[in-house]
Structure formats: C-alpha cells, structure tokens
PDB file of N, CA and C in Angstrom:
ATOM      1  N   MET A  25      -9.576 -15.021 -10.611  1.00 87.00           N
ATOM      2  CA  MET A  25      -8.529 -15.660  -9.895  1.00 87.00           C
ATOM      3  C   MET A  25      -9.023 -17.280  -9.665  1.00 87.00           C
ATOM      4  N   ASP A  26     -10.341 -17.597  -9.429  1.00 90.00           N
ATOM      5  CA  ASP A  26     -10.782 -18.972  -9.630  1.00 90.00           C
ATOM      6  C   ASP A  26     -10.487 -19.635 -10.427  1.00 90.00           C
ATOM      7  N   ARG A  27     -10.876 -18.910 -11.964  1.00 94.00           N
ATOM      8  CA  ARG A  27     -10.375 -20.105 -13.181  1.00 94.00           C
ATOM      9  C   ARG A  27      -8.916 -20.514 -13.052  1.00 94.00           C
ATOM     10  N   HIS A  28      -7.870 -19.329 -12.836  1.00 94.00           N
ATOM     11  CA  HIS A  28      -6.667 -19.803 -13.124  1.00 94.00           C
ATOM     12  C   HIS A  28      -5.854 -20.547 -11.892  1.00 94.00           C
ATOM     13  N   GLY A  29      -6.955 -20.820 -10.895  1.00 94.00           N
ATOM     14  CA  GLY A  29      -6.595 -21.794  -9.437  1.00 94.00           C
ATOM     15  C   GLY A  29      -5.418 -20.818  -8.411  1.00 94.00           C
ATOM     16  N   VAL A  30      -6.207 -19.429  -8.727  1.00 93.00           N
ATOM     17  CA  VAL A  30      -5.832 -18.519  -7.527  1.00 93.00           C
ATOM     18  C   VAL A  30      -6.338 -18.502  -6.645  1.00 93.00           C
ATOM     19  N   ARG A  31      -5.765 -18.477  -5.170  1.00 94.00           N
ATOM     20  CA  ARG A  31      -6.497 -18.645  -4.213  1.00 94.00           C
ATOM     21  C   ARG A  31      -6.672 -17.402  -3.267  1.00 94.00           C
ATOM     22  N   ALA A  32      -5.635 -16.487  -3.496  1.00 95.00           N
ATOM     23  CA  ALA A  32      -5.222 -15.106  -2.579  1.00 95.00           C
ATOM     24  C   ALA A  32      -4.187 -14.433  -3.210  1.00 95.00           C
ATOM     25  N   ALA A  33      -4.250 -13.478  -2.980  1.00 95.00           N
ATOM     26  CA  ALA A  33      -3.206 -12.215  -3.831  1.00 95.00           C
ATOM     27  C   ALA A  33      -2.914 -11.194  -2.727  1.00 95.00           C
ATOM     28  N   LEU A  34      -2.022 -10.809  -3.331  1.00 95.00           N
ATOM     29  CA  LEU A  34      -1.402  -9.448  -2.211  1.00 95.00           C
ATOM     30  C   LEU A  34      -1.388  -8.694  -3.550  1.00 95.00           C
ATOM     31  N   MET A  35      -2.024  -7.558  -2.997  1.00 94.00           N
ATOM     32  CA  MET A  35      -1.897  -6.271  -3.672  1.00 94.00           C
ATOM     33  C   MET A  35      -1.683  -5.253  -3.100  1.00 94.00           C
ATOM     34  N   ALA A  36      -1.196  -3.963  -4.019  1.00 89.00           N
ATOM     35  CA  ALA A  36      -0.914  -2.708  -3.862  1.00 89.00           C
ATOM     36  C   ALA A  36      -1.156  -1.786  -4.519  1.00 89.00           C
ATOM     37  N   GLY A  37      -1.211  -0.685  -4.260  1.00 87.00           N
ATOM     38  CA  GLY A  37      -1.412   0.751  -5.072  1.00 87.00           C
ATOM     39  C   GLY A  37      -1.826   1.811  -3.998  1.00 87.00           C
ATOM     40  N   ASP A  38      -3.313   2.342  -4.413  1.00 88.00           N
ATOM     41  CA  ASP A  38      -3.479   3.300  -3.319  1.00 88.00           C
ATOM     42  C   ASP A  38      -3.891   2.708  -2.712  1.00 88.00           C
ATOM     43  N   ASN A  39      -3.763   3.114  -1.288  1.00 87.00           N
ATOM     44  CA  ASN A  39      -4.294   2.451  -0.036  1.00 87.00           C
ATOM     45  C   ASN A  39      -6.066   2.436   0.120  1.00 87.00           C
ATOM     46  N   GLU A  40      -6.379   3.308  -0.140  1.00 90.00           N
ATOM     47  CA  GLU A  40      -7.893   3.179   0.180  1.00 90.00           C
ATOM     48  C   GLU A  40      -8.606   2.315  -1.057  1.00 90.00           C
ATOM     49  N   ALA A  41      -7.994   2.087  -2.137  1.00 93.00           N
ATOM     50  CA  ALA A  41      -8.593   1.406  -3.140  1.00 93.00           C
ATOM     51  C   ALA A  41      -8.268  -0.027  -2.535  1.00 93.00           C
ATOM     52  N   VAL A  42      -7.325  -0.447  -2.056  1.00 93.00           N
ATOM     53  CA  VAL A  42      -6.724  -1.850  -2.049  1.00 93.00           C
ATOM     54  C   VAL A  42      -7.647  -1.987  -1.005  1.00 93.00           C
ATOM     55  N   ALA A  43      -7.808  -0.962   0.227  1.00 92.00           N
ATOM     56  CA  ALA A  43      -8.420  -1.308   1.422  1.00 92.00           C
ATOM     57  C   ALA A  43      -9.927  -1.941   0.781  1.00 92.00           C
ATOM     58  N   GLY A  44     -10.681  -1.308   0.018  1.00 93.00           N
ATOM     59  CA  GLY A  44     -12.076  -1.279  -0.644  1.00 93.00           C
ATOM     60  C   GLY A  44     -11.920  -2.892  -0.904  1.00 93.00           C
ATOM     61  N   ALA A  45     -11.256  -3.185  -1.968  1.00 94.00           N
ATOM     62  CA  ALA A  45     -11.058  -4.537  -2.578  1.00 94.00           C
ATOM     63  C   ALA A  45     -10.972  -5.512  -1.754  1.00 94.00           C
ATOM     64  N   GLN A  46      -9.747  -5.143  -0.717  1.00 92.00           N
ATOM     65  CA  GLN A  46     -10.062  -6.370   0.556  1.00 92.00           C
ATOM     66  C   GLN A  46     -11.022  -6.857   1.233  1.00 92.00           C
ATOM     67  N   ARG A  47     -11.989  -5.234   1.380  1.00 91.00           N
ATOM     68  CA  ARG A  47     -13.017  -5.554   1.784  1.00 91.00           C
ATOM     69  C   ARG A  47     -14.070  -6.389   1.134  1.00 91.00           C
ATOM     70  N   ALA A  48     -14.098  -6.410  -0.150  1.00 94.00           N
ATOM     71  CA  ALA A  48     -15.199  -6.845  -1.238  1.00 94.00           C
ATOM     72  C   ALA A  48     -14.527  -8.475  -0.866  1.00 94.00           C
ATOM     73  N   HIS A  49     -13.269  -9.026  -0.978  1.00 94.00           N
ATOM     74  CA  HIS A  49     -12.812 -10.038  -0.922  1.00 94.00           C
ATOM     75  C   HIS A  49     -12.095 -10.753   0.043  1.00 94.00           C
ATOM     76  N   PRO A  50     -12.678 -10.662   1.345  1.00 91.00           N
ATOM     77  CA  PRO A  50     -12.196 -11.249   2.346  1.00 91.00           C
ATOM     78  C   PRO A  50     -11.173 -12.396   2.152  1.00 91.00           C
ATOM     79  N   GLY A  51     -10.138 -12.323   2.927  1.00 92.00           N
ATOM     80  CA  GLY A  51      -9.719 -13.927   2.891  1.00 92.00           C
ATOM     81  C   GLY A  51      -8.717 -14.240   1.574  1.00 92.00           C
ATOM     82  N   ARG A  52      -9.132 -12.901   0.064  1.00 95.00           N
ATOM     83  CA  ARG A  52      -8.414 -13.294  -1.029  1.00 95.00           C
ATOM     84  C   ARG A  52      -7.398 -12.446  -1.153  1.00 95.00           C
ATOM     85  N   ILE A  53      -8.033 -11.194  -1.067  1.00 94.00           N
ATOM     86  CA  ILE A  53      -7.094  -9.949  -1.160  1.00 94.00           C
ATOM     87  C   ILE A  53      -5.981  -9.782   0.308  1.00 94.00           C
ATOM     88  N   PHE A  54      -5.052  -9.456  -0.039  1.00 94.00           N
ATOM     89  CA  PHE A  54      -4.373  -8.956   0.849  1.00 94.00           C
ATOM     90  C   PHE A  54      -3.781  -8.020   0.491  1.00 94.00           C
ATOM     91  N   GLY A  55      -3.871  -6.691   1.594  1.00 92.00           N
ATOM     92  CA  GLY A  55      -3.557  -5.276   1.262  1.00 92.00           C
ATOM     93  C   GLY A  55      -1.803  -4.740   1.759  1.00 92.00           C
ATOM     94  N   GLU A  56      -1.144  -4.169   0.622  1.00 91.00           N
ATOM     95  CA  GLU A  56       0.009  -3.909   1.253  1.00 91.00           C
ATOM     96  C   GLU A  56       0.214  -2.489   0.808  1.00 91.00           C
ATOM     97  N   TYR A  57       0.383  -1.461   2.550  1.00 86.00           N
ATOM     98  CA  TYR A  57       0.749  -0.697   2.463  1.00 86.00           C
ATOM     99  C   TYR A  57       1.717   0.146   1.738  1.00 86.00           C
ATOM    100  N   HIS A  58       1.557   1.120   0.750  1.00 83.00           N
ATOM    101  CA  HIS A  58       2.432   2.472   0.134  1.00 83.00           C
ATOM    102  C   HIS A  58       2.611   3.435   0.925  1.00 83.00           C
ATOM    103  N   ALA A  59       4.075   3.210   1.615  1.00 82.00           N
ATOM    104  CA  ALA A  59       4.307   4.660   2.188  1.00 82.00           C
ATOM    105  C   ALA A  59       5.353   5.537   1.259  1.00 82.00           C
ATOM    106  N   SER A  60       5.125   7.002   1.446  1.00 77.00           N
ATOM    107  CA  SER A  60       6.192   7.774   0.971  1.00 77.00           C
ATOM    108  C   SER A  60       6.856   8.062   1.687  1.00 77.00           C
ATOM    109  N   PRO A  61       8.414   7.903   0.946  1.00 78.00           N
ATOM    110  CA  PRO A  61       9.637   8.187   1.721  1.00 78.00           C
ATOM    111  C   PRO A  61       9.957   9.135   1.956  1.00 78.00           C
ATOM    112  N   THR A  62       9.170  10.198   1.413  1.00 79.00           N
ATOM    113  CA  THR A  62       9.168  11.728   1.871  1.00 79.00           C
ATOM    114  C   THR A  62       8.402  12.301   3.197  1.00 79.00           C
ATOM    115  N   ASP A  63       7.217  11.253   3.835  1.00 80.00           N
ATOM    116  CA  ASP A  63       7.167  11.788   4.931  1.00 80.00           C
ATOM    117  C   ASP A  63       6.844  10.480   5.968  1.00 80.00           C
ATOM    118  N   ILE A  64       7.820   9.696   6.213  1.00 78.00           N
ATOM    119  CA  ILE A  64       8.149   8.587   6.813  1.00 78.00           C
ATOM    120  C   ILE A  64       7.249   8.410   8.221  1.00 78.00           C
ATOM    121  N   MET A  65       6.891   9.762   8.796  1.00 84.00           N
ATOM    122  CA  MET A  65       6.417   9.771  10.027  1.00 84.00           C
ATOM    123  C   MET A  65       5.191   9.574  10.167  1.00 84.00           C
ATOM    124  N   ARG A  66       4.053  10.289   9.077  1.00 82.00           N
ATOM    125  CA  ARG A  66       2.854  10.081   8.467  1.00 82.00           C
ATOM    126  C   ARG A  66       2.823   8.099   8.168  1.00 82.00           C
ATOM    127  N   ALA A  67       3.386   7.847   7.127  1.00 79.00           N
ATOM    128  CA  ALA A  67       3.195   6.128   7.259  1.00 79.00           C
ATOM    129  C   ALA A  67       3.266   6.053   8.246  1.00 79.00           C
ATOM    130  N   VAL A  68       3.938   6.213   9.713  1.00 80.00           N
ATOM    131  CA  VAL A  68       4.300   5.581  10.430  1.00 80.00           C
ATOM    132  C   VAL A  68       2.983   5.660  11.526  1.00 80.00           C
ATOM    133  N   ARG A  69       2.461   6.854  11.630  1.00 81.00           N
ATOM    134  CA  ARG A  69       1.350   7.346  12.463  1.00 81.00           C
ATOM    135  C   ARG A  69       0.022   6.381  11.613  1.00 81.00           C
ATOM    136  N   GLU A  70       0.063   6.591  10.381  1.00 77.00           N
ATOM    137  CA  GLU A  70      -1.119   5.659   9.306  1.00 77.00           C
ATOM    138  C   GLU A  70      -0.637   4.251   9.987  1.00 77.00           C
ATOM    139  N   LEU A  71       0.189   3.785   9.725  1.00 75.00           N
ATOM    140  CA  LEU A  71       0.544   2.444  10.310  1.00 75.00           C
ATOM    141  C   LEU A  71       0.261   2.044  11.597  1.00 75.00           C
ATOM    142  N   GLU A  72      -0.027   2.533  12.387  1.00 73.00           N
ATOM    143  CA  GLU A  72      -0.014   2.590  13.781  1.00 73.00           C
ATOM    144  C   GLU A  72      -1.497   2.600  14.406  1.00 73.00           C
ATOM    145  N   HIS A  73      -1.809   3.323  13.429  1.00 69.00           N
ATOM    146  CA  HIS A  73      -3.827   3.474  13.375  1.00 69.00           C
ATOM    147  C   HIS A  73      -4.005   2.238  13.241  1.00 69.00           C
ATOM    148  N   GLU A  74      -5.162   1.990  13.488  1.00 66.00           N
ATOM    149  CA  GLU A  74      -6.051   0.762  13.043  1.00 66.00           C
ATOM    150  C   GLU A  74      -6.680   0.821  12.003  1.00 66.00           C
ATOM    151  N   HIS A  75      -6.928   1.837  11.549  1.00 76.00           N
ATOM    152  CA  HIS A  75      -7.694   1.921  10.187  1.00 76.00           C
ATOM    153  C   HIS A  75      -6.758   0.948   8.692  1.00 76.00           C
ATOM    154  N   TYR A  76      -5.314   1.055   8.579  1.00 80.00           N
ATOM    155  CA  TYR A  76      -4.935   0.139   7.943  1.00 80.00           C
ATOM    156  C   TYR A  76      -4.540  -1.406   8.295  1.00 80.00           C
ATOM    157  N   VAL A  77      -3.799  -1.522   9.511  1.00 79.00           N
ATOM    158  CA  VAL A  77      -3.592  -3.066   9.951  1.00 79.00           C
ATOM    159  C   VAL A  77      -4.544  -3.614  10.516  1.00 79.00           C
ATOM    160  N   ARG A  78      -4.951  -3.424  11.908  1.00 78.00           N
ATOM    161  CA  ARG A  78      -6.125  -3.786  12.402  1.00 78.00           C
ATOM    162  C   ARG A  78      -7.488  -3.616  12.189  1.00 78.00           C
ATOM    163  N   GLY A  79      -7.647  -2.534  11.200  1.00 80.00           N
ATOM    164  CA  GLY A  79      -8.885  -2.883  10.343  1.00 80.00           C
ATOM    165  C   GLY A  79      -9.125  -2.646   9.537  1.00 80.00           C
ATOM    166  N   CYS A  80      -7.852  -2.694   8.195  1.00 81.00           N
ATOM    167  CA  CYS A  80      -8.072  -3.167   6.896  1.00 81.00           C
ATOM    168  C   CYS A  80      -7.359  -4.653   6.977  1.00 81.00           C
ATOM    169  N   GLY A  81      -6.040  -5.268   8.282  1.00 84.00           N
ATOM    170  CA  GLY A  81      -5.598  -6.310   7.824  1.00 84.00           C
ATOM    171  C   GLY A  81      -4.356  -5.844   6.595  1.00 84.00           C
ATOM    172  N   PHE A  82      -3.962  -4.499   6.716  1.00 88.00           N
ATOM    173  CA  PHE A  82      -3.130  -5.116   5.930  1.00 88.00           C
ATOM    174  C   PHE A  82      -1.699  -5.945   6.364  1.00 88.00           C
ATOM    175  N   VAL A  83      -1.226  -6.845   4.988  1.00 89.00           N
ATOM    176  CA  VAL A  83      -0.196  -7.414   5.782  1.00 89.00           C
ATOM    177  C   VAL A  83       1.366  -7.194   5.378  1.00 89.00           C
ATOM    178  N   ALA A  84       1.684  -6.438   4.423  1.00 88.00           N
ATOM    179  CA  ALA A  84       3.348  -6.091   4.112  1.00 88.00           C
ATOM    180  C   ALA A  84       3.283  -4.303   4.028  1.00 88.00           C
ATOM    181  N   LEU A  85       4.379  -3.772   3.981  1.00 84.00           N
ATOM    182  CA  LEU A  85       4.922  -2.008   3.763  1.00 84.00           C
ATOM    183  C   LEU A  85       5.823  -2.213   2.153  1.00 84.00           C
ATOM    184  N   ARG A  86       4.970  -1.035   1.809  1.00 84.00           N
ATOM    185  CA  ARG A  86       6.234  -0.661   0.434  1.00 84.00           C
ATOM    186  C   ARG A  86       6.864   0.504   0.254  1.00 84.00           C
ATOM    187  N   ILE A  87       7.774   0.876   0.188  1.00 81.00           N
ATOM    188  CA  ILE A  87       8.378   2.031   0.073  1.00 81.00           C
ATOM    189  C   ILE A  87       9.163   1.890  -1.492  1.00 81.00           C
ATOM    190  N   GLU A  88       8.249   2.930  -2.216  1.00 74.00           N
ATOM    191  CA  GLU A  88       8.892   2.862  -3.678  1.00 74.00           C
ATOM    192  C   GLU A  88       9.047   4.617  -3.919  1.00 74.00           C
ATOM    193  N   PRO A  89      10.120   5.265  -3.706  1.00 70.00           N
ATOM    194  CA  PRO A  89      10.106   6.753  -4.085  1.00 70.00           C
ATOM    195  C   PRO A  89      10.279   6.809  -5.653  1.00 70.00           C
ATOM    196  N   TYR A  90      10.605   5.950  -6.535  1.00 64.00           N
ATOM    197  CA  TYR A  90      10.044   5.973  -7.963  1.00 64.00           C
ATOM    198  C   TYR A  90       8.837   6.033  -8.555  1.00 64.00           C
ATOM    199  N   LEU A  91       7.977   5.700  -7.873  1.00 56.00           N
ATOM    200  CA  LEU A  91       6.813   5.553  -8.308  1.00 56.00           C
ATOM    201  C   LEU A  91       5.812   7.240  -7.966  1.00 56.00           C
ATOM    202  N   LEU A  92       6.437   7.503  -6.806  1.00 56.00           N
ATOM    203  CA  LEU A  92       5.911   9.100  -6.723  1.00 56.00           C
ATOM    204  C   LEU A  92       5.299   9.784  -7.752  1.00 56.00           C
ATOM    205  N   ALA A  93       4.528  10.843  -7.395  1.00 54.00           N
ATOM    206  CA  ALA A  93       4.849  11.940  -8.885  1.00 54.00           C
ATOM    207  C   ALA A  93       5.152  12.892  -8.712  1.00 54.00           C
ATOM    208  N   PHE A  94       6.171  13.088  -7.868  1.00 53.00           N
ATOM    209  CA  PHE A  94       7.253  13.502  -8.347  1.00 53.00           C
ATOM    210  C   PHE A  94       8.487  13.640  -7.679  1.00 53.00           C
ATOM    211  N   VAL A  95       9.648  14.167  -7.736  1.00 53.00           N
ATOM    212  CA  VAL A  95      11.206  13.321  -7.883  1.00 53.00           C
ATOM    213  C   VAL A  95      12.006  14.591  -7.464  1.00 53.00           C
ATOM    214  N   ARG A  96      12.912  14.604  -6.345  1.00 56.00           N
ATOM    215  CA  ARG A  96      13.348  15.433  -5.936  1.00 56.00           C
ATOM    216  C   ARG A  96      15.240  15.276  -6.092  1.00 56.00           C
ATOM    217  N   ALA A  97      15.454  16.088  -7.262  1.00 55.00           N
ATOM    218  CA  ALA A  97      16.932  15.848  -7.568  1.00 55.00           C
ATOM    219  C   ALA A  97      17.467  16.579  -7.172  1.00 55.00           C
ATOM    220  N   SER A  98      19.081  15.794  -6.619  1.00 55.00           N
ATOM    221  CA  SER A  98      20.142  16.724  -5.367  1.00 55.00           C
ATOM    222  C   SER A  98      21.094  17.467  -6.484  1.00 55.00           C
ATOM    223  N   VAL A  99      20.603  17.593  -8.079  1.00 54.00           N
ATOM    224  CA  VAL A  99      21.731  18.145  -8.917  1.00 54.00           C
ATOM    225  C   VAL A  99      20.685  19.145  -9.515  1.00 54.00           C
ATOM    226  N   ARG A 100      21.071  20.056  -9.350  1.00 57.00           N
ATOM    227  CA  ARG A 100      20.206  20.908 -10.739  1.00 57.00           C
ATOM    228  C   ARG A 100      20.733  20.895 -12.043  1.00 57.00           C
ATOM    229  N   VAL A 101      19.702  20.636 -13.192  1.00 54.00           N
ATOM    230  CA  VAL A 101      19.634  20.480 -14.135  1.00 54.00           C
ATOM    231  C   VAL A 101      19.427  21.945 -15.083  1.00 54.00           C
ATOM    232  N   THR A 102      20.607  22.208 -16.128  1.00 56.00           N
ATOM    233  CA  THR A 102      20.352  23.693 -16.503  1.00 56.00           C
ATOM    234  C   THR A 102      20.273  23.454 -18.001  1.00 56.00           C
TER     235      THR A 102
END
C-alpha cells in the first residue's frame, strides 16, 4: 500500500479474516461486514454485538446474495 500511495483500504471477505487483517493493520484496513440475506436476523444480532462493530471497528455492511455458496431458485429446472 505504501509503495502505491494508498493510506487506507476498505476490505471485504470472510468476516473473521477481515477482522484479523484490521487488527494487524489498525487505521489502515477497515472492515466491511458480509451479511447473508438468507439469515438477516443473525446478521443484525452479529452487528449489534460488540465483536464486529465496536470490537473490530467494521465501518460498512454488504449484502450480496450472488456470493453465497448456494442459491435458492424460484423455478424448478428439469
């Protein structure tokens, strides 16, 4: 980052991996919480918990259903 003049970055990915990167580079890496649209209440509980917002300092939220490992189709393909 220094070589290219980047002072800080917003990082997204596995929430725990992002938290680890943020701890390793405080003030440089800022976390973006990934929430599953299939379990939005779990995401709300995790965000309310101090771990990701207050503890880790995540600054953004991302909900992307197309990144999930599974997709629920509304039409059955035969």
